[in-house]
Coordinates of C-alpha atoms and ligand atoms in Angstrom, one line a residue:
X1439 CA 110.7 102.2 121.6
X1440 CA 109.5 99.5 123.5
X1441 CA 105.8 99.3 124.0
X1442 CA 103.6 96.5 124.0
X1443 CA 100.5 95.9 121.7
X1444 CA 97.5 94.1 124.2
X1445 CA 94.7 94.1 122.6
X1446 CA 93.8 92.7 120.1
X1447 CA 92.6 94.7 116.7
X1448 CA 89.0 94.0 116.9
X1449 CA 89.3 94.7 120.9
X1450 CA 90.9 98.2 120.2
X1451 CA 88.4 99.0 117.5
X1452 CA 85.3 98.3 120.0
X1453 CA 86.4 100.3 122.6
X1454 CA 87.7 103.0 120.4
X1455 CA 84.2 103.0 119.2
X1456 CA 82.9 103.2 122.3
X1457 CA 85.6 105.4 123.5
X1458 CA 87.0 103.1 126.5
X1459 CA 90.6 102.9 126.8
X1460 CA 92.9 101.9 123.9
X1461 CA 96.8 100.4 124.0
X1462 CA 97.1 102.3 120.7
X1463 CA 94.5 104.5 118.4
X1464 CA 93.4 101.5 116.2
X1465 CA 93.4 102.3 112.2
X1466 CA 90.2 101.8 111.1
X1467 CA 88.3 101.1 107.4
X1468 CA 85.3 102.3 107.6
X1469 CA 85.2 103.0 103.6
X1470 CA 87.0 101.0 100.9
X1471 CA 90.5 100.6 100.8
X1472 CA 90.9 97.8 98.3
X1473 CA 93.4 99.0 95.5
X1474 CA 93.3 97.5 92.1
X1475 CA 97.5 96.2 93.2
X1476 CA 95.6 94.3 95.8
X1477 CA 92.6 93.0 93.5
X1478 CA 95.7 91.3 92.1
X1479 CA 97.0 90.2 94.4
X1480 CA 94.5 87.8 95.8
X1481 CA 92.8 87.6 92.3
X1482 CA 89.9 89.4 93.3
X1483 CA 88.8 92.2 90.5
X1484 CA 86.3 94.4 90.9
X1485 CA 83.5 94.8 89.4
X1486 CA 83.2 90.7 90.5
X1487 CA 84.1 91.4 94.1
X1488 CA 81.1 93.6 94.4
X1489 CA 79.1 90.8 93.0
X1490 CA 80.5 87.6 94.7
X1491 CA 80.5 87.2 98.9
X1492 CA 84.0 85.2 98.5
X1493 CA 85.4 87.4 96.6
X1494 CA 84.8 90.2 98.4
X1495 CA 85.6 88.6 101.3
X1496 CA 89.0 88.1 100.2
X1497 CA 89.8 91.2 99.1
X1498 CA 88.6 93.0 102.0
X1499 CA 91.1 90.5 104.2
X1500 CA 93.5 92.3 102.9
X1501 CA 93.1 95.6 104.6
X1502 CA 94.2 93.6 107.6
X1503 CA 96.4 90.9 106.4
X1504 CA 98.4 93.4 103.7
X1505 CA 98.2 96.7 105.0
X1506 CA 97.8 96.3 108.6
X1507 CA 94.4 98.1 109.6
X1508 CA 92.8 97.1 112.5
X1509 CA 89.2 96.2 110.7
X1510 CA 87.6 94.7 107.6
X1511 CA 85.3 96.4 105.2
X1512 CA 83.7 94.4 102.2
X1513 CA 81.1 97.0 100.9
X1514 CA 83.8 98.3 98.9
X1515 CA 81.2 101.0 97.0
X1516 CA 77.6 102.6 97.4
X1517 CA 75.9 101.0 95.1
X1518 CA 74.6 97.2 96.3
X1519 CA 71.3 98.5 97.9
X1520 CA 70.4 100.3 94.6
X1521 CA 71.4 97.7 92.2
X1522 CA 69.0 95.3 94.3
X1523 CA 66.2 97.8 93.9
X1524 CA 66.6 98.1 90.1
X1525 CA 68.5 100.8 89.5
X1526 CA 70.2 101.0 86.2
X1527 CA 74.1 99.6 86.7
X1528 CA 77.2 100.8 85.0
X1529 CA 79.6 97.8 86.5
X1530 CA 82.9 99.0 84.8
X1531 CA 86.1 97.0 85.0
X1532 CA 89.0 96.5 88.0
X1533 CA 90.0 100.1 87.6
X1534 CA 86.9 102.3 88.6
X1535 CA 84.0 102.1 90.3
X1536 CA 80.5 100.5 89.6
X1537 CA 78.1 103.2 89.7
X1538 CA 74.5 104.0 89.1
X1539 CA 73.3 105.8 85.9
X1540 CA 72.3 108.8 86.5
X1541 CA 69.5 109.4 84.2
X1542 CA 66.4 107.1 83.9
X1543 CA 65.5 106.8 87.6
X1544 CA 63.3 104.2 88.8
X1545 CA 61.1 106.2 91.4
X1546 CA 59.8 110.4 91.3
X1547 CA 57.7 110.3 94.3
X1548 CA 57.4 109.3 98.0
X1549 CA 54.6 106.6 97.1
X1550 CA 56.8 104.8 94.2
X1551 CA 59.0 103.9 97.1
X1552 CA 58.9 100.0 97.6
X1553 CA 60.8 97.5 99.0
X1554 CA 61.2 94.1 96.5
X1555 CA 60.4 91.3 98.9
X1556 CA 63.3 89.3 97.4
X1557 CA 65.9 92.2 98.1
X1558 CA 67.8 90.6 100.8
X1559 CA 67.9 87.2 98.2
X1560 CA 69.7 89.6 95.8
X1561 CA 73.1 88.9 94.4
X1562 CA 74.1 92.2 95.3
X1563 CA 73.0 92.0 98.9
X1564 CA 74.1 89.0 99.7
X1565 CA 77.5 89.8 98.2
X1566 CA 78.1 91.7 101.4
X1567 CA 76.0 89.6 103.9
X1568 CA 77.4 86.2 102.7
X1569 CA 80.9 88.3 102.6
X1570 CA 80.3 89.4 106.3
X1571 CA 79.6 85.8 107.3
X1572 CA 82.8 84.5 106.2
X1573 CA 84.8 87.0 107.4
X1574 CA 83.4 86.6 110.8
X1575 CA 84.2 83.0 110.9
X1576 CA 87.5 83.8 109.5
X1577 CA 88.4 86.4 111.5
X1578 CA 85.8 87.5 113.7
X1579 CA 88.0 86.7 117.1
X1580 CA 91.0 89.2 116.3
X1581 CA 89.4 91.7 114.0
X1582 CA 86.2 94.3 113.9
X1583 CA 84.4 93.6 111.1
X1584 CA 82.6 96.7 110.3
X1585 CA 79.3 96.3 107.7
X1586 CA 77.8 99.5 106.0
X1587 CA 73.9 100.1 105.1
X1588 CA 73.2 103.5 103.3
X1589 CA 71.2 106.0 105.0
X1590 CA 68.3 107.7 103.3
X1591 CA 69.5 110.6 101.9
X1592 CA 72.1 108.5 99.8
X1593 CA 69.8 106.1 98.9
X1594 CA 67.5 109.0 97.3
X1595 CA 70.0 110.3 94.8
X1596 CA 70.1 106.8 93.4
X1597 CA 66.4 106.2 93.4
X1598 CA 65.0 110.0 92.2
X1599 CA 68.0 111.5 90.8
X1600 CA 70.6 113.6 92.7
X1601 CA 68.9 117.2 91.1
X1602 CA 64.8 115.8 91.0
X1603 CA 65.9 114.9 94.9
X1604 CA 67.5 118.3 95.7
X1605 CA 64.9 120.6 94.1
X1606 CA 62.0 118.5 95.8
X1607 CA 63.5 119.0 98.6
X1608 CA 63.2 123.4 98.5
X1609 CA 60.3 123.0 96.6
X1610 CA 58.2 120.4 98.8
X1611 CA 60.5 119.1 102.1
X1612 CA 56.8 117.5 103.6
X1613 CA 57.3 115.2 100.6
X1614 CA 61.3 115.0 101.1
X1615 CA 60.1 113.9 104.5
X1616 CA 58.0 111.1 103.3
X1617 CA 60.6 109.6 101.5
X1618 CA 62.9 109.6 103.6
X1619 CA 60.6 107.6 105.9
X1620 CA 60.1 104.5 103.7
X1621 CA 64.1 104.6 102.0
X1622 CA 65.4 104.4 105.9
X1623 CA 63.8 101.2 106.1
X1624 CA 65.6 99.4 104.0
X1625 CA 68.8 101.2 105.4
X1626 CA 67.3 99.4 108.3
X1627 CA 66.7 96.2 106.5
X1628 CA 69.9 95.7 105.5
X1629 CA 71.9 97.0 108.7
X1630 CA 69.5 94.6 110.3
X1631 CA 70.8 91.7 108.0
X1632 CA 74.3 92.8 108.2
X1633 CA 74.7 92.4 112.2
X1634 CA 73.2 89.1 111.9
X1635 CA 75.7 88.1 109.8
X1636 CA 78.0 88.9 112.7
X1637 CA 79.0 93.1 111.3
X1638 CA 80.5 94.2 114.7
X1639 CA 80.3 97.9 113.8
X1640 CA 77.7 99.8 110.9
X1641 CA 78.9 102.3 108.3
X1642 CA 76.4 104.6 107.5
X1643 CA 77.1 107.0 104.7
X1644 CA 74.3 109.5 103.8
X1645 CA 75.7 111.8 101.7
X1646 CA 74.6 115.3 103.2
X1647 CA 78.0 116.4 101.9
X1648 CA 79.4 120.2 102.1
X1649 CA 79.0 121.1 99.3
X1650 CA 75.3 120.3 98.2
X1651 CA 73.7 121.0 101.7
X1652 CA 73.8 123.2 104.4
X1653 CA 74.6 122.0 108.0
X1654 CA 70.5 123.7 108.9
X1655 CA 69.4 121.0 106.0
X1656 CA 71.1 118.4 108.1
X1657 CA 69.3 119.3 111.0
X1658 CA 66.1 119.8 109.3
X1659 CA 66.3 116.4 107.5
X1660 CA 68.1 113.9 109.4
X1661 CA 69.3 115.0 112.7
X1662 CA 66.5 112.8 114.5
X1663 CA 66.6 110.3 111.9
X1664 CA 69.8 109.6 112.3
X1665 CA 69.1 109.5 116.2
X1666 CA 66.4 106.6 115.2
X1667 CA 69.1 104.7 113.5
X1668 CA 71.1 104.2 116.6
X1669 CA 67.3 102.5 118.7
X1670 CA 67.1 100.6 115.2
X1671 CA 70.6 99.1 114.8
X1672 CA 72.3 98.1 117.8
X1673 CA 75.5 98.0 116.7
X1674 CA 78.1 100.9 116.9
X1675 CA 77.1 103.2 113.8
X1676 CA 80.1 105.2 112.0
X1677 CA 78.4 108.2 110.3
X1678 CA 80.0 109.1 107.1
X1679 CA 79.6 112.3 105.5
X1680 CA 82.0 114.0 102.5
X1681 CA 83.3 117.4 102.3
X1682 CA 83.5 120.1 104.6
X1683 CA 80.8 119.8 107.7
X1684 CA 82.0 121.6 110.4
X1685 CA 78.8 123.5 110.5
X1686 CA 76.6 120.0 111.0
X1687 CA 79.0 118.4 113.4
X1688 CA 77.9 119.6 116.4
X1689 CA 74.4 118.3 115.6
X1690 CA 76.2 115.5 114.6
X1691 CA 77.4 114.9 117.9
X1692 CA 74.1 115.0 119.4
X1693 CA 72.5 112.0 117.5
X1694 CA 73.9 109.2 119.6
X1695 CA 76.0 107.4 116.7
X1696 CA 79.1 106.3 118.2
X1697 CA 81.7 108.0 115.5
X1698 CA 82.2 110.4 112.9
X1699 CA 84.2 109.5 109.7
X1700 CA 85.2 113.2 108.4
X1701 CA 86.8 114.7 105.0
X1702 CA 89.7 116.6 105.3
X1703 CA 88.7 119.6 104.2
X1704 CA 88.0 119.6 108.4
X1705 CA 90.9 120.2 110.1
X1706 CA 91.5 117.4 113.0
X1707 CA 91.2 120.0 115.7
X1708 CA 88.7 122.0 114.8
X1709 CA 86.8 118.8 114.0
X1710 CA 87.4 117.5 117.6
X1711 CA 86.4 121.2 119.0
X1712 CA 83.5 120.9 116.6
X1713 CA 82.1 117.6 118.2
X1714 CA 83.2 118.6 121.9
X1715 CA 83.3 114.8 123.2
X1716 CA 79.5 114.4 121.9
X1717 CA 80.7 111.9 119.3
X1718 CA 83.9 110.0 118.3
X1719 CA 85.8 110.8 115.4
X1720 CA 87.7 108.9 112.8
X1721 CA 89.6 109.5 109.5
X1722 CA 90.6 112.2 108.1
X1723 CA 94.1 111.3 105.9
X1724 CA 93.6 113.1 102.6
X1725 CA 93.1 110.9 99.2
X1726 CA 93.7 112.6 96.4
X1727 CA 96.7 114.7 97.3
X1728 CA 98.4 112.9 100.1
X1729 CA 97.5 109.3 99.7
X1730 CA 97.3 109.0 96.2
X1731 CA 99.8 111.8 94.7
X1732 CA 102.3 112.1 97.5
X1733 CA 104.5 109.8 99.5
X1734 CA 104.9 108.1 103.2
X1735 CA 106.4 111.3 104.9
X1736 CA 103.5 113.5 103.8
X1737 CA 101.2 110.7 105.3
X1738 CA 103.0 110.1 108.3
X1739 CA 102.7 113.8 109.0
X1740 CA 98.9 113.7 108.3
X1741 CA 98.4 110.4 111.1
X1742 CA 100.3 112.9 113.8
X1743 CA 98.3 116.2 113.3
X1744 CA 95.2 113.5 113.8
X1745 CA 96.9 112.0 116.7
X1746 CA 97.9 115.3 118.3
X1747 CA 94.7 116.4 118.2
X1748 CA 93.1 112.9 119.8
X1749 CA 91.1 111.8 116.7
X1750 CA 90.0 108.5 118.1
X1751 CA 90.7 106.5 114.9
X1752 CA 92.8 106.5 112.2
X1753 CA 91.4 106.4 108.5
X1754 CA 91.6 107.7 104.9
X1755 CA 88.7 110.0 104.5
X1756 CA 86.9 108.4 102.6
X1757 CA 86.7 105.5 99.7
X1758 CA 90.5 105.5 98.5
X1759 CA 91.4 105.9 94.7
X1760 CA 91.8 102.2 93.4
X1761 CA 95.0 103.1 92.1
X1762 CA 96.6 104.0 95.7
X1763 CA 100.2 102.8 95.9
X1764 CA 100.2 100.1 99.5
X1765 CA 103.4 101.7 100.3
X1766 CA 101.5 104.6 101.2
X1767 CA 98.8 102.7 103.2
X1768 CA 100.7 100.6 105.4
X1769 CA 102.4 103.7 106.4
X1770 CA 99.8 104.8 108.4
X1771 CA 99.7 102.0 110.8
X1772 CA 103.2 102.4 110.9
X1773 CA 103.5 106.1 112.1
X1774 CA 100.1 104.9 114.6
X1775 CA 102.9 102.9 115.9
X1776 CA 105.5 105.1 115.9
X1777 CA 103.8 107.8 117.3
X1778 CA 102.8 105.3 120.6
X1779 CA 106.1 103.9 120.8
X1780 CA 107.5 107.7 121.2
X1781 CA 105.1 108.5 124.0
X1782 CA 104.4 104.9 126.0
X1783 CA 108.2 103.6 125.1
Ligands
ZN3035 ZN1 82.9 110.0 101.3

């Protein structure tokens, strides 16, 4: 049981990402994994650590300093870029998340599309640029700091409406097309502003998910925009996509991005089959069973099957529930440990 950790966590983290060797498989955040225990804990509530850079700055710490992860997230939801183009806001309270309405959208067409010129000044926007900037001075040297800009397709459901946007897209894709032209800009805009702020790594969700596309829309729609993302941004870019996507992945693999956060409705292997070295891989530790409902054994078992298979970093799949108990999140680092100690000890 003796092996020794040398690297640091922002060290393992970048070369995991760009998948050079590792001491151990770093545990990664490239969603939220802020809990409502730990809003208390550093008396950081939501909905005001969405709102204010210090805040969420402190919050986010504590995916390193409390449970042990390996990087720090402080774009805890989806929702910053569309509150800062006018969508309609439902902010909640510390126990759920802020989230757009979803009736009353602000655009229907291609053309409606515009950027405010004040949308990087916006309280929303800055909450996770100002956020990034402290965190890099904080801990920049020891730990990846890992920003997130929504792609296109995510941005759309905000903006048109998740059924206008689906329906336009069977009924007239030339148009789909067109819009997602002018929303990847500010995908762009705000990855842009994020690595300035000293973001090491890019989350970039675009919700494409299982169950409301097919892996040919993917292709259709985003493969090459995607690709474009990785000339535009050049930081390591951590696609995340919901549900099951085995059927997308190889294209996936093809875009250039340097990892793929996946559900666990994938299993880790065929996942890693899936992708066949064209892409890393990161997650895939259920949430609502195992995370949230079950207890440290059942996670533990979930890190090894990921490890076994060579999944390149650890995570939960996705945003965890806020009401996640911390005992079973610092497990994971823990059986990451465990699991190293067994075979480099
Ligand atoms: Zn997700």
């Amino acid at each position: 049981m003796v092996y020794k950790e040398t690297m640091t966590s922002k060290q393992r983290v970048m070369n995991a990402l760009s998948r050079k060797p590792v001491d151990r498989t770093p545990i990664a955040n490239p969603t939220n994994v802020a809990t409502v225990e730990l809003m208390d804990m550093v008396d950081a509530p939501f909905p005001q650590a969405c709102q204010d850079p210090e805040l969420a700055a402190r919050l986010a710490a504590t995916g390193y300093t409390e449970l042990g992860f390996d990087s720090i997230t402080p774009y805890f939801s989806i929702i910053q870029e569309s509150s800062a183009l006018g969508c309609e806001m439902q902010w909640e309270e510390k126990d759920n998340w802020p989230t757009v309405r979803m009736y009353n959208q602000i655009w229907k067409s291609a053309d409606d599309v515009k950027v405010p010129t004040d949308f990087l000044e916006h309280r929303d926007v800055k909450a996770i640029t100002e956020s990034i900037r402290i965190l890099k001075q904080e801990y920049g040297d020891e730990v990846a700091i890992i920003g997130k800009t929504m792609g296109p397709w995510t941005l759309a459901y905000h903006v048109f409406g998740v059924e206008q946007f689906l329906l336009g897209t069977v009924d007239n894709p030339e148009e789909t097309m067109k819009a997602m032209d002018k929303l990847k800009e500010i995908s762009i805009l705000f990855g842009e502003a994020q690595i300035e702020a000293g973001a090491d790594a890019l989350t970039f969700p675009d919700h494409a998910t299982g169950d409301l596309v097919s892996g040919e829309y993917y292709k259709r729609f985003l493969q090459d925009l995607h690709s474009e993302m990785v000339d535009e941004l050049p930081v390591p870019l951590i696609l995340h996509i919901c549900g099951r996507t085995i059927d997308r992945m190889p294209y996936i693999a093809q875009t250039g991005m340097a990892s793929f956060h996946f559900d666990s409705k994938n299993d880790p292997q065929e996942a890693m089959d899936a992708v066949d070295d064209g892409i890393g891989l990161v997650g895939n530790i259920n949430n609502p069973e195992t995370l949230y409902a079950r207890g440290p054994d059942e996670v533990r078992q979930e890190v090894y099957k990921c490890l076994e298979a060579g999944v390149q970093m650890i995570a939960p799949e996705c945003a965890i529930p806020l009401a996640t108990k911390i005992e079973n999140l610092i497990e994971i680092p823990r059986a990451v440990k465990d699991w190293t100690a067994e075979r480099k000890g």
